[in-house]
N, CA, C and O atoms as a Maestro MAE file, in Angstrom:
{
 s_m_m2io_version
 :::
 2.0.0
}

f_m_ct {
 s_m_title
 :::
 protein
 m_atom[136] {
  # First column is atom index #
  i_m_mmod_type
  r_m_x_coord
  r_m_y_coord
  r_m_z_coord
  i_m_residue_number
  s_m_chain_name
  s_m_pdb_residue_name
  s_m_pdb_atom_name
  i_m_atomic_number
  :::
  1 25 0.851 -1.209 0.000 1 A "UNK " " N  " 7
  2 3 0.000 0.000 0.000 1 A "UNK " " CA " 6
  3 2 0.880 1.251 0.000 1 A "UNK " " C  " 6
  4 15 1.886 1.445 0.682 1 A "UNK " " O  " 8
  5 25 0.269 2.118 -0.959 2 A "UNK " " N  " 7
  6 3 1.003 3.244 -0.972 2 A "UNK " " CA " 6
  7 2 1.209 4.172 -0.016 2 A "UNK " " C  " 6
  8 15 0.068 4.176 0.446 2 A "UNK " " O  " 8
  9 25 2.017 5.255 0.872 3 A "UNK " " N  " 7
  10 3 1.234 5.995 1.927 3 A "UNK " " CA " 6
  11 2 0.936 7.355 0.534 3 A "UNK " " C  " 6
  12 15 1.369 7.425 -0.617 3 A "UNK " " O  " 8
  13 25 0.063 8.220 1.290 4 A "UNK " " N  " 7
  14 3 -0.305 9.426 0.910 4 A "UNK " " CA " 6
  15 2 0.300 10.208 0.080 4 A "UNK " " C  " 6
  16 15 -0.141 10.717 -0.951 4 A "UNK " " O  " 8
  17 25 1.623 10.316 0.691 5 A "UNK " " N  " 7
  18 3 2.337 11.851 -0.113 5 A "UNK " " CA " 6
  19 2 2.416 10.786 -1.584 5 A "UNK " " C  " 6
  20 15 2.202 11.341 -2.663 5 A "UNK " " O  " 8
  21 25 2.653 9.621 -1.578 6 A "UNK " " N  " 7
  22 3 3.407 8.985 -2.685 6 A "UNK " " CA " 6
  23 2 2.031 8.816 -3.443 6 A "UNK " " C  " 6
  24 15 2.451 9.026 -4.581 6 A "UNK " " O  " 8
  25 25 0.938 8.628 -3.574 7 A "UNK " " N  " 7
  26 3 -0.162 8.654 -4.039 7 A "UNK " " CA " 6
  27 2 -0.736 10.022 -4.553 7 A "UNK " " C  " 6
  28 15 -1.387 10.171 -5.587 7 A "UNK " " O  " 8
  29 25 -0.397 10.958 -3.687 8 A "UNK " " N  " 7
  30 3 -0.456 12.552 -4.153 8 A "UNK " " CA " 6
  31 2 0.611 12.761 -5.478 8 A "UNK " " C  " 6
  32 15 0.325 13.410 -6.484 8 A "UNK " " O  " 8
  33 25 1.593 12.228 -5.296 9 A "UNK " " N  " 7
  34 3 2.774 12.492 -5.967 9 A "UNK " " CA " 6
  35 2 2.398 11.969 -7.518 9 A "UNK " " C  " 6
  36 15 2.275 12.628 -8.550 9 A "UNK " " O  " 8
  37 25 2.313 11.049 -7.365 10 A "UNK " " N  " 7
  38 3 1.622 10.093 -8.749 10 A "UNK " " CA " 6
  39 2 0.186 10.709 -9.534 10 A "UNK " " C  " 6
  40 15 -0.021 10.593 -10.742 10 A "UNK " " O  " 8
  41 25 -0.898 11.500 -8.386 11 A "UNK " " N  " 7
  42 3 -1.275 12.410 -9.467 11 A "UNK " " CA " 6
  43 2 -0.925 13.090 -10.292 11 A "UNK " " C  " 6
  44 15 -0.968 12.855 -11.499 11 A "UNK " " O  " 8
  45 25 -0.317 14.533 -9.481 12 A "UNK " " N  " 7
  46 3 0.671 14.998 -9.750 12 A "UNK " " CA " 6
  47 2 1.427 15.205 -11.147 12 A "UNK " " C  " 6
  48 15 1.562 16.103 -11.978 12 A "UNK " " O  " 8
  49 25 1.869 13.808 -10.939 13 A "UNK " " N  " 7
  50 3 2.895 13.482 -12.017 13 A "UNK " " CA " 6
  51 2 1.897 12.989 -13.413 13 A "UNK " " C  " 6
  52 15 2.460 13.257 -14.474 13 A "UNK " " O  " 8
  53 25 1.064 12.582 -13.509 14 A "UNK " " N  " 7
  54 3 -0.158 11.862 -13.845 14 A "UNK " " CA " 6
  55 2 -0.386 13.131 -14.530 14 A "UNK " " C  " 6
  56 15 0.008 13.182 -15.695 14 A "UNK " " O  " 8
  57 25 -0.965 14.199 -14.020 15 A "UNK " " N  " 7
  58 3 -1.547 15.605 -14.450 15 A "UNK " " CA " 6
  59 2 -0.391 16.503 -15.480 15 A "UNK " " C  " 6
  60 15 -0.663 17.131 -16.503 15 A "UNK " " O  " 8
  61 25 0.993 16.319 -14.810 16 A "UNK " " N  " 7
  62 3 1.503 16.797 -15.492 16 A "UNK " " CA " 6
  63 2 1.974 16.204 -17.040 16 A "UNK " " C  " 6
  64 15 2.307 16.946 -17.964 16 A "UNK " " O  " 8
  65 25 1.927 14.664 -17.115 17 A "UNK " " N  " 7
  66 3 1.955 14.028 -18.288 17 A "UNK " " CA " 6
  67 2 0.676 14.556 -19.201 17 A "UNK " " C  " 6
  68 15 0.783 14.740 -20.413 17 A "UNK " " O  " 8
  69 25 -0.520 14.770 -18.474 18 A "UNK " " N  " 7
  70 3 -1.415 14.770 -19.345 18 A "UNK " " CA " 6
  71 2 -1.708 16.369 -20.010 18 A "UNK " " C  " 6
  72 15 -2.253 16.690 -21.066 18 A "UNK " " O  " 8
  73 25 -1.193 17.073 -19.085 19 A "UNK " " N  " 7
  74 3 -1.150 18.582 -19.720 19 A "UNK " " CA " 6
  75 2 -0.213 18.435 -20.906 19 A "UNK " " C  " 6
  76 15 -0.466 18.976 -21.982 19 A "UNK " " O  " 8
  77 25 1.029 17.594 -20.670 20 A "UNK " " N  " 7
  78 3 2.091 17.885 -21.628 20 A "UNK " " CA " 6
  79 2 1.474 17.041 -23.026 20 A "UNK " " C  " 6
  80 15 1.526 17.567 -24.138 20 A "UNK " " O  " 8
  81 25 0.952 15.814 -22.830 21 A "UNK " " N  " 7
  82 3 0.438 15.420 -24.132 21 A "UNK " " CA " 6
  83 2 -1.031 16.437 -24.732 21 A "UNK " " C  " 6
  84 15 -1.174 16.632 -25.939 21 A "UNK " " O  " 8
  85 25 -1.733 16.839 -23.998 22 A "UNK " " N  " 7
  86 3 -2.720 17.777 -24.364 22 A "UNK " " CA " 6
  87 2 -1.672 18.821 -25.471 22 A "UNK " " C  " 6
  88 15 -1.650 18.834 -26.701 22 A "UNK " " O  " 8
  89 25 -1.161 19.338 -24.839 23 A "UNK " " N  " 7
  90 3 -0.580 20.692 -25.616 23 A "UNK " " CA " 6
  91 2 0.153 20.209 -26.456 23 A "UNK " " C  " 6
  92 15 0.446 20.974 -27.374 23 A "UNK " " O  " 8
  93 25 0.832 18.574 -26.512 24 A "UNK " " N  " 7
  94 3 0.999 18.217 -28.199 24 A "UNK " " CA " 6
  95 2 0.218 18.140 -28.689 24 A "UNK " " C  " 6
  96 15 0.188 18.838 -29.702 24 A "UNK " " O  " 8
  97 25 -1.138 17.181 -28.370 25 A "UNK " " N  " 7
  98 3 -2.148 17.061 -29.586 25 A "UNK " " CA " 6
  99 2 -2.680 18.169 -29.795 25 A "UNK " " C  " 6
  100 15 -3.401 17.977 -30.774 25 A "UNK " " O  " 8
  101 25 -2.811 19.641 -29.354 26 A "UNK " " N  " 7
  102 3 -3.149 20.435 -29.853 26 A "UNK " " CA " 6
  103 2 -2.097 21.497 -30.453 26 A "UNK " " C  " 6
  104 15 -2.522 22.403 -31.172 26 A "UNK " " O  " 8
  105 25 -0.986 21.408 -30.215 27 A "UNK " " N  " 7
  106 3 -0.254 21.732 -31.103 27 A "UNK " " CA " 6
  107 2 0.044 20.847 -32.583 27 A "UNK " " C  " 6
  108 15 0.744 21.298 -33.489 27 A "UNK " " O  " 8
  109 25 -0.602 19.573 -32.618 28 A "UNK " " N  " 7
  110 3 -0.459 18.932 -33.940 28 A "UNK " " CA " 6
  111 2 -1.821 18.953 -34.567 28 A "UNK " " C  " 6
  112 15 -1.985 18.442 -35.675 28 A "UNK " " O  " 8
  113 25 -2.641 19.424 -34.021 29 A "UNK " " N  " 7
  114 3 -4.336 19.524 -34.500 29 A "UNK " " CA " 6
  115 2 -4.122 20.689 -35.016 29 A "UNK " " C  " 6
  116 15 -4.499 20.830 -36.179 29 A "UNK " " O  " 8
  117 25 -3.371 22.028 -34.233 30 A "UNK " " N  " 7
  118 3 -3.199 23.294 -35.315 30 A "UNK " " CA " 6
  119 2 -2.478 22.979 -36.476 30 A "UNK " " C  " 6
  120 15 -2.833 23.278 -37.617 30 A "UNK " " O  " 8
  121 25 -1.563 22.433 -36.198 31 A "UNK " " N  " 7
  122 3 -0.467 21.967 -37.352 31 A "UNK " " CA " 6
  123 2 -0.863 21.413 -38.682 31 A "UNK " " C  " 6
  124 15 -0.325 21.536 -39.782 31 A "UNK " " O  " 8
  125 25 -2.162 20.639 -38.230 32 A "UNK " " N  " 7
  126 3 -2.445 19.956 -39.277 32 A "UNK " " CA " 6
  127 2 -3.505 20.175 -40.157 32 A "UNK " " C  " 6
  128 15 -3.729 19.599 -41.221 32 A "UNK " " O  " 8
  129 25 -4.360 21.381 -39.416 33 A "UNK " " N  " 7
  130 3 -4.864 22.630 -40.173 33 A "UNK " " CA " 6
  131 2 -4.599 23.745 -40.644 33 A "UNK " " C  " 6
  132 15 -5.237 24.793 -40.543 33 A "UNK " " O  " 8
  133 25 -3.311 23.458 -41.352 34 A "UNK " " N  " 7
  134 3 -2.864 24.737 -41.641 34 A "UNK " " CA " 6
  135 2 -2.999 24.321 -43.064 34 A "UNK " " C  " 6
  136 15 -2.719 25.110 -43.967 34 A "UNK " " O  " 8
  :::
 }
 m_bond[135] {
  # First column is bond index #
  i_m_from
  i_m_to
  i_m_order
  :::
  1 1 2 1
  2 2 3 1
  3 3 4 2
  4 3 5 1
  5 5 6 1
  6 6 7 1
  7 7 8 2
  8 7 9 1
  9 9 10 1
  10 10 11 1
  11 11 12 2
  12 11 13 1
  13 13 14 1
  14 14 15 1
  15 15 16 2
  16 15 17 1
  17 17 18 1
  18 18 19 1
  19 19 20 2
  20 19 21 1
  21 21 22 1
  22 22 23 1
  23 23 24 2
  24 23 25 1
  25 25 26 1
  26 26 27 1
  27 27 28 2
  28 27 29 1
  29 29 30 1
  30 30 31 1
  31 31 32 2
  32 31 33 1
  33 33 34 1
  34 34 35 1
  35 35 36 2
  36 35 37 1
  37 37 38 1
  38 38 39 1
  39 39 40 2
  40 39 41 1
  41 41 42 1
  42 42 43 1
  43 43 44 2
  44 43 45 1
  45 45 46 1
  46 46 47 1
  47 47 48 2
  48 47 49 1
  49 49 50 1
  50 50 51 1
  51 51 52 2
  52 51 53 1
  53 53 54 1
  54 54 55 1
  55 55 56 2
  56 55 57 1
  57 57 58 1
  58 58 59 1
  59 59 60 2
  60 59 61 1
  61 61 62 1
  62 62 63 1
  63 63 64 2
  64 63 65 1
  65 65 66 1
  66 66 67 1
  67 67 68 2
  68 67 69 1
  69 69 70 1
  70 70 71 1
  71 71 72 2
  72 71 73 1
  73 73 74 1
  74 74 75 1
  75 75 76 2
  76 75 77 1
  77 77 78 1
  78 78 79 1
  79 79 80 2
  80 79 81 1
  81 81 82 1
  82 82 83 1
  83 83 84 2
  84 83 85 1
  85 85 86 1
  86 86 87 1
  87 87 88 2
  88 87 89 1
  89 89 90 1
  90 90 91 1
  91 91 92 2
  92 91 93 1
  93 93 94 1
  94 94 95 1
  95 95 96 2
  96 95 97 1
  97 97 98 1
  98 98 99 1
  99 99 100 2
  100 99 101 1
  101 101 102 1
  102 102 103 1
  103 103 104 2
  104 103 105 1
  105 105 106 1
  106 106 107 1
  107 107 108 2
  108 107 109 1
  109 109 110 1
  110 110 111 1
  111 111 112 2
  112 111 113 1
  113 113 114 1
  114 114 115 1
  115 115 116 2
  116 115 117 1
  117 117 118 1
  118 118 119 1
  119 119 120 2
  120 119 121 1
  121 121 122 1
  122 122 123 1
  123 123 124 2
  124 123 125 1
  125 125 126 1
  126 126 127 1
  127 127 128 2
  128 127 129 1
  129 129 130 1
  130 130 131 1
  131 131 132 2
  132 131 133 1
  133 133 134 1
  134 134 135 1
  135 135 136 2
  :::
 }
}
């Protein structure tokens, strides 16, 4: 079992992967309407 902070942490990290792939696929969705 995980404790807390390390479960917080893994959001976190989780959120920040998913912002960073967001702002590729929308930097390749502009891209690919051009």
């Amino acid at each position: 079992m995980e404790t807390l902070s390390e479960m917080q942490n893994d959001c976190k990290t989780i959120r920040k992967l998913e912002e960073k792939i967001g702002k590729e696929k929308y930097i390749v969705m502009n891209y690919n309407t051009d």
